[in-house]
Coordinates of C-alpha atoms in Angstrom, one line a residue:
X13 CA -19.3 -14.1 128.6
X14 CA -15.7 -15.2 128.6
X15 CA -13.3 -14.7 125.7
X16 CA -13.5 -18.4 124.8
X17 CA -17.2 -18.3 124.1
X18 CA -16.9 -15.0 122.2
X19 CA -14.2 -16.5 120.1
X20 CA -16.4 -19.5 119.3
X21 CA -19.4 -17.4 118.5
X22 CA -17.3 -15.2 116.2
X23 CA -15.7 -18.2 114.6
X24 CA -19.2 -19.7 114.0
X25 CA -20.5 -16.4 112.5
X26 CA -17.4 -16.2 110.4
X27 CA -17.9 -19.7 109.1
X28 CA -21.5 -19.0 108.2
X29 CA -20.4 -15.8 106.4
X30 CA -17.7 -17.7 104.5
X31 CA -20.2 -20.4 103.6
X32 CA -22.8 -17.9 102.4
X33 CA -20.2 -16.0 100.4
X34 CA -19.0 -19.3 98.9
X35 CA -22.5 -20.3 97.9
X36 CA -23.2 -16.9 96.3
X37 CA -19.9 -16.7 94.5
X38 CA -18.8 -20.2 93.6
X39 CA -21.6 -22.8 93.5
X40 CA -23.4 -23.8 90.3
X41 CA -26.1 -21.2 89.5
X42 CA -27.3 -22.4 86.0
X43 CA -30.7 -23.7 85.2
X44 CA -30.4 -25.5 81.8
X45 CA -29.5 -29.0 80.7
X46 CA -27.4 -28.3 77.6
X47 CA -23.6 -28.2 78.0
X48 CA -23.7 -24.5 76.8
X49 CA -26.1 -21.9 75.5
X50 CA -25.7 -18.5 74.0
X51 CA -27.7 -15.4 75.1
X52 CA -27.9 -12.3 73.0
X53 CA -28.2 -8.8 74.6
X54 CA -29.4 -6.2 72.1
X55 CA -27.8 -2.9 71.6
X56 CA -28.8 -0.2 74.2
X57 CA -30.1 -2.8 76.7
X58 CA -30.5 -1.9 80.3
X59 CA -29.6 -4.0 83.3
X60 CA -33.3 -4.9 83.7
X61 CA -33.3 -6.2 80.1
X62 CA -30.4 -8.4 80.9
X63 CA -32.1 -9.9 83.9
X64 CA -35.2 -10.6 81.9
X65 CA -33.2 -12.3 79.1
X66 CA -31.0 -14.5 81.4
X67 CA -33.5 -15.3 84.1
X68 CA -34.7 -18.6 82.5
X69 CA -31.1 -19.8 82.6
X70 CA -30.2 -18.7 86.1
X71 CA -31.1 -20.9 89.1
X72 CA -30.8 -18.2 91.8
X73 CA -31.3 -14.7 90.5
X74 CA -30.6 -13.0 93.8
X75 CA -27.1 -14.5 93.8
X76 CA -26.5 -13.3 90.3
X77 CA -27.7 -9.8 91.3
X78 CA -25.6 -9.8 94.4
X79 CA -22.4 -10.5 92.5
X80 CA -23.4 -8.2 89.6
X81 CA -23.7 -5.4 92.1
X82 CA -20.4 -6.1 93.7
X83 CA -18.7 -6.0 90.2
X84 CA -20.5 -2.9 89.0
X85 CA -22.2 -4.8 86.2
X86 CA -25.6 -3.0 86.3
X87 CA -23.8 0.3 85.3
X88 CA -21.7 -1.4 82.6
X89 CA -24.0 -3.6 80.6
X90 CA -22.6 -4.8 77.3
X91 CA -24.5 -5.7 74.2
X92 CA -23.5 -8.8 72.3
X93 CA -23.5 -12.6 72.3
X94 CA -22.5 -14.4 75.4
X95 CA -21.6 -18.0 76.1
X96 CA -23.1 -19.6 79.3
X97 CA -21.8 -23.0 80.3
X98 CA -23.7 -25.5 82.5
X99 CA -22.5 -25.4 86.1
X100 CA -21.2 -21.8 86.0
X101 CA -21.3 -20.0 89.4
X102 CA -22.9 -16.6 89.8
X103 CA -19.4 -15.1 89.8
X104 CA -18.6 -16.9 86.5
X105 CA -21.9 -15.8 85.0
X106 CA -21.3 -12.2 85.7
X107 CA -17.8 -12.5 84.3
X108 CA -18.9 -14.1 81.1
X109 CA -21.5 -11.4 80.5
X110 CA -18.6 -9.1 80.0
X111 CA -17.0 -11.2 77.2
X112 CA -18.7 -10.7 73.8
X113 CA -18.2 -13.9 71.8
X114 CA -17.7 -13.5 68.0
X115 CA -20.0 -15.1 65.5
X116 CA -18.5 -17.2 62.7
X117 CA -20.8 -16.0 59.9
X118 CA -20.8 -18.1 56.8
X119 CA -22.7 -17.7 53.5
X120 CA -22.6 -19.1 50.0
X121 CA -24.9 -20.2 47.1
X122 CA -27.4 -17.3 47.7
X123 CA -29.4 -16.3 44.6
X124 CA -30.1 -12.7 45.4
X125 CA -29.5 -9.9 48.0
X126 CA -32.8 -10.5 49.8
X127 CA -31.9 -14.2 50.4
X128 CA -28.4 -13.2 51.6
X129 CA -29.9 -10.6 54.1
X130 CA -32.2 -13.2 55.5
X131 CA -29.2 -15.5 56.0
X132 CA -27.1 -12.8 57.6
X133 CA -29.9 -11.4 59.9
X134 CA -30.3 -14.9 61.4
X135 CA -26.7 -14.7 62.6
X136 CA -26.2 -11.1 63.7
X137 CA -28.4 -8.4 65.3
X138 CA -29.5 -6.1 62.4
X139 CA -32.6 -7.4 60.7
X140 CA -33.2 -8.1 57.0
X141 CA -34.9 -4.7 56.4
X142 CA -32.1 -2.8 58.0
X143 CA -29.4 -4.7 56.1
X144 CA -31.2 -4.3 52.7
X145 CA -31.6 -0.6 53.3
X146 CA -27.9 -0.2 54.2
X147 CA -26.6 -2.2 51.2
X148 CA -28.9 -0.2 48.9
X149 CA -28.1 3.2 50.4
X150 CA -27.9 5.6 47.3
X151 CA -24.9 7.4 48.7
X152 CA -23.0 4.2 49.3
X153 CA -23.8 2.8 45.9
X154 CA -22.7 6.0 44.1
X155 CA -19.5 6.4 46.1
X156 CA -18.4 2.8 45.3
X157 CA -19.7 2.4 41.8
X158 CA -22.5 -0.1 42.4
X159 CA -26.2 -0.1 41.5
X160 CA -29.1 -1.7 43.3
X161 CA -29.0 -4.5 40.8
X162 CA -25.3 -5.3 41.1
X163 CA -24.3 -4.5 44.7
X164 CA -24.8 -8.2 45.3
X165 CA -21.5 -8.7 43.5
X166 CA -19.7 -7.2 46.6
X167 CA -20.3 -10.3 48.7
X168 CA -17.8 -13.1 48.4
X169 CA -18.8 -16.5 49.8
X170 CA -16.6 -17.4 52.9
X171 CA -16.7 -17.6 56.6
X172 CA -16.2 -14.4 58.5
X173 CA -15.9 -13.4 62.1
X174 CA -18.1 -10.6 63.6
X175 CA -19.5 -9.6 66.9
X176 CA -23.3 -10.4 67.0
X177 CA -24.1 -6.7 67.7
X178 CA -22.1 -5.3 64.8
X179 CA -24.1 -2.5 63.0
X180 CA -25.4 -3.0 59.5
X181 CA -23.2 -0.2 58.3
X182 CA -20.0 -1.7 59.8
X183 CA -20.9 -5.1 58.4
X184 CA -21.4 -3.6 54.9
X185 CA -18.1 -1.7 55.1
X186 CA -16.3 -4.9 56.2
X187 CA -17.8 -6.7 53.2
X188 CA -16.6 -3.8 51.0
X189 CA -13.1 -4.2 52.4
X190 CA -13.1 -7.9 51.7
X191 CA -14.2 -7.2 48.1
X192 CA -11.5 -4.7 47.6
X193 CA -8.9 -7.1 49.0
X194 CA -10.1 -9.8 46.6
X195 CA -9.7 -7.6 43.6
X196 CA -6.0 -7.4 43.5
X197 CA -4.1 -5.6 40.8
X198 CA -3.5 -9.0 39.1
X199 CA -7.2 -9.9 39.1
X200 CA -8.2 -6.4 37.9
X201 CA -5.6 -6.6 35.1
X202 CA -7.0 -10.0 34.0
X203 CA -10.6 -8.6 33.9
X204 CA -9.5 -5.5 32.0
X205 CA -7.8 -7.7 29.4
X206 CA -11.1 -9.4 28.9
X207 CA -12.9 -6.0 28.6
X208 CA -14.7 -6.7 31.9
X209 CA -15.0 -4.7 35.1
X210 CA -14.9 -6.6 38.4
X211 CA -18.7 -6.4 38.7
X212 CA -19.1 -7.7 35.1
X213 CA -16.6 -10.5 35.8
X214 CA -18.6 -11.6 38.9
X215 CA -21.9 -11.3 36.9
X216 CA -20.5 -13.6 34.3
X217 CA -19.1 -15.9 37.0
X218 CA -22.6 -16.2 38.5
X219 CA -23.8 -17.6 35.2
X220 CA -20.9 -20.0 34.9
X221 CA -21.5 -21.0 38.5
X222 CA -25.1 -21.9 37.7
X223 CA -24.3 -23.6 34.5
X224 CA -22.0 -26.2 36.0
X225 CA -20.9 -27.5 39.4
X226 CA -17.9 -29.2 37.8
X227 CA -14.9 -27.1 38.5
X228 CA -12.9 -28.6 35.7
X229 CA -15.5 -27.4 33.2
X230 CA -15.9 -23.9 34.4
X231 CA -13.0 -22.4 32.4
X232 CA -14.4 -24.0 29.3
X233 CA -17.9 -22.6 29.9
X234 CA -16.4 -19.2 30.7
X235 CA -14.5 -19.4 27.4
X236 CA -17.8 -20.0 25.5
X237 CA -19.5 -16.9 27.0
X238 CA -16.4 -14.8 26.4
X239 CA -16.3 -15.9 22.8
X240 CA -20.0 -14.9 22.4
X241 CA -19.4 -11.5 24.0
X242 CA -16.4 -11.0 21.7
X243 CA -18.4 -11.9 18.6
X244 CA -21.4 -9.7 19.6
X245 CA -23.6 -12.7 20.1
X246 CA -26.3 -13.0 22.8
X247 CA -25.2 -15.1 25.7
X248 CA -28.4 -17.2 25.5
X249 CA -27.8 -18.6 29.0
X250 CA -30.6 -20.7 30.4
X251 CA -29.8 -19.8 34.1
X252 CA -30.6 -16.2 33.3
X253 CA -34.0 -17.2 32.0
X254 CA -34.6 -19.3 35.1
X255 CA -33.7 -16.2 37.2
X256 CA -36.0 -14.0 35.2
X257 CA -38.9 -16.5 35.8
X258 CA -38.2 -16.7 39.5
X259 CA -38.0 -12.9 39.7
X260 CA -41.3 -12.5 37.8
X261 CA -43.0 -14.9 40.1
X262 CA -41.3 -13.6 43.2
X263 CA -40.6 -17.2 44.1
X264 CA -37.0 -18.2 44.4
X265 CA -37.9 -21.5 46.1
X266 CA -39.4 -23.0 43.0
X267 CA -37.3 -25.6 41.2
X268 CA -37.0 -25.3 37.4
X269 CA -35.2 -28.2 35.7
X270 CA -36.2 -27.4 32.2
X271 CA -36.4 -24.1 30.3
X272 CA -39.3 -24.2 27.8
X273 CA -39.3 -22.5 24.4
X274 CA -41.9 -20.0 25.5
X275 CA -39.7 -19.1 28.5
X276 CA -37.1 -17.7 26.1
X277 CA -39.4 -14.7 25.4
X278 CA -39.9 -13.5 28.9
X279 CA -39.5 -9.7 29.1
X280 CA -36.8 -9.2 31.6
X281 CA -33.4 -7.4 31.6
X282 CA -32.0 -10.7 32.9
X283 CA -33.1 -12.7 29.9
X284 CA -30.0 -13.1 27.8
X285 CA -31.9 -14.7 25.0
X286 CA -33.6 -11.4 24.4
X287 CA -30.9 -8.9 25.5
X288 CA -27.4 -8.5 24.2
X289 CA -24.6 -8.6 26.7
X290 CA -24.6 -9.3 30.4
X291 CA -27.6 -9.0 32.7
X292 CA -27.7 -6.0 35.1
X293 CA -26.2 -7.9 38.0
X294 CA -25.3 -11.4 39.3
X295 CA -28.0 -14.1 39.1
X296 CA -26.4 -15.9 42.1
X297 CA -23.4 -15.6 44.4
X298 CA -20.6 -17.3 42.5
X299 CA -17.8 -19.0 44.4
X300 CA -14.2 -17.9 44.0
X301 CA -13.5 -20.9 41.7
X302 CA -16.2 -19.6 39.2
X303 CA -14.7 -16.1 39.4
X304 CA -11.2 -17.3 38.7
X305 CA -12.6 -19.5 35.8
X306 CA -13.8 -16.3 34.2
X307 CA -10.5 -14.5 34.8
X308 CA -8.6 -17.5 33.5
X309 CA -10.8 -18.9 30.7
X310 CA -9.9 -21.8 28.4
X311 CA -9.1 -20.6 25.0
X312 CA -11.1 -22.5 22.3
X313 CA -13.5 -21.9 19.4
X314 CA -16.6 -23.2 21.2
X315 CA -19.7 -21.0 20.9
X316 CA -22.3 -23.5 22.2
X317 CA -22.8 -26.2 24.8
X318 CA -25.6 -28.2 26.4
X319 CA -25.9 -30.9 29.0
X320 CA -24.4 -34.3 28.2
X321 CA -26.6 -37.4 28.4
X322 CA -23.5 -39.6 28.4
X323 CA -21.5 -37.9 31.1
X324 CA -24.1 -36.7 33.6
X325 CA -23.1 -33.4 35.2
X326 CA -20.9 -32.5 32.3
X327 CA -21.6 -30.7 29.0
X328 CA -21.1 -31.2 25.3
X329 CA -19.4 -28.3 23.5
X330 CA -19.6 -27.3 19.9
X331 CA -18.1 -24.7 17.6
X332 CA -21.0 -24.8 15.1
X333 CA -24.7 -24.5 15.3
X334 CA -25.1 -27.8 13.3
X335 CA -23.1 -29.8 15.9
X336 CA -24.9 -28.0 18.8
X337 CA -28.3 -28.9 17.3
X338 CA -27.3 -32.6 17.3
X339 CA -26.2 -32.3 21.0
X340 CA -29.3 -30.4 22.0
X341 CA -31.6 -32.9 20.4
X342 CA -30.0 -35.7 22.3
X343 CA -30.6 -33.9 25.5
X344 CA -34.2 -32.9 24.7
X345 CA -35.0 -36.5 23.8
X346 CA -33.5 -37.7 27.1
X347 CA -35.6 -35.1 29.0
X348 CA -38.7 -36.2 27.2
X349 CA -37.9 -39.9 28.0
X350 CA -37.6 -38.9 31.7
X351 CA -40.9 -37.2 31.6
X352 CA -39.3 -33.9 32.7
X353 CA -41.8 -31.1 31.7
X354 CA -40.5 -28.3 34.0

């Protein structure tokens, strides 16, 4: 065989090799229609676990495995959340499985720790049970001055960035850091001036938050409750009764629009019609606006308020029981006219 033929054969073989390598490395190797999807690789996963998880999204698994082997991926599997884009090649797929994508975790308006843990566990790896146990760990509570009832006050509504595979302990500690950052010397000084600890301020803010969605009203509502605390009066806050009812029924999905007279006698440490002072912990997750309303209350003589029937969404305030009774009757009559029984 002359040199010319050998050269042509080698060239042809080389072309085939190049073509095969190109196909394995650089042609599309995805098997999904969406523009992008996320896959989650649990902590302590092995290479075989990764193959099982990503197989539905990979067109040619042997190509993926070939590139993975060349890049030593089987020995260096990473846990986390990974972004796969439609049309990625095997080379790109292996590369992206090394880049853990952070989760933007958001939460607000949760009524209790159990609800919050369900919300969080849907966005990161630790499940609800693990999160609850971590947040209620006796050593953690004692070290940081919380109780099982008030540790919920540690969580401030916001959007945070975490890796999906963050541990429950690291997540908890990050939340504690955010809580400590929020409670600046200035905020602590304001709470102290009101004879409140940070946890008590948040507990009161949770009541204010539930009483009104109108930000302009919150300092006024906060002022009412602070006046009552100062004068040794019971708070008599309807949202605490509603919380006690939901807690008794273990049903936080129920909607209670009207507090009945009989409800005021429910035996619960959260019922501020029966117990003096603040409940043992927050009845909801207050937003920052409600917390700052407590720390910067409006100064006035009001001791009472009820929903307004003339300015819906707002309240009528009163300094005397006589005036409050007038306002309360208007509201009760309006509820009756609407046929609202619960």
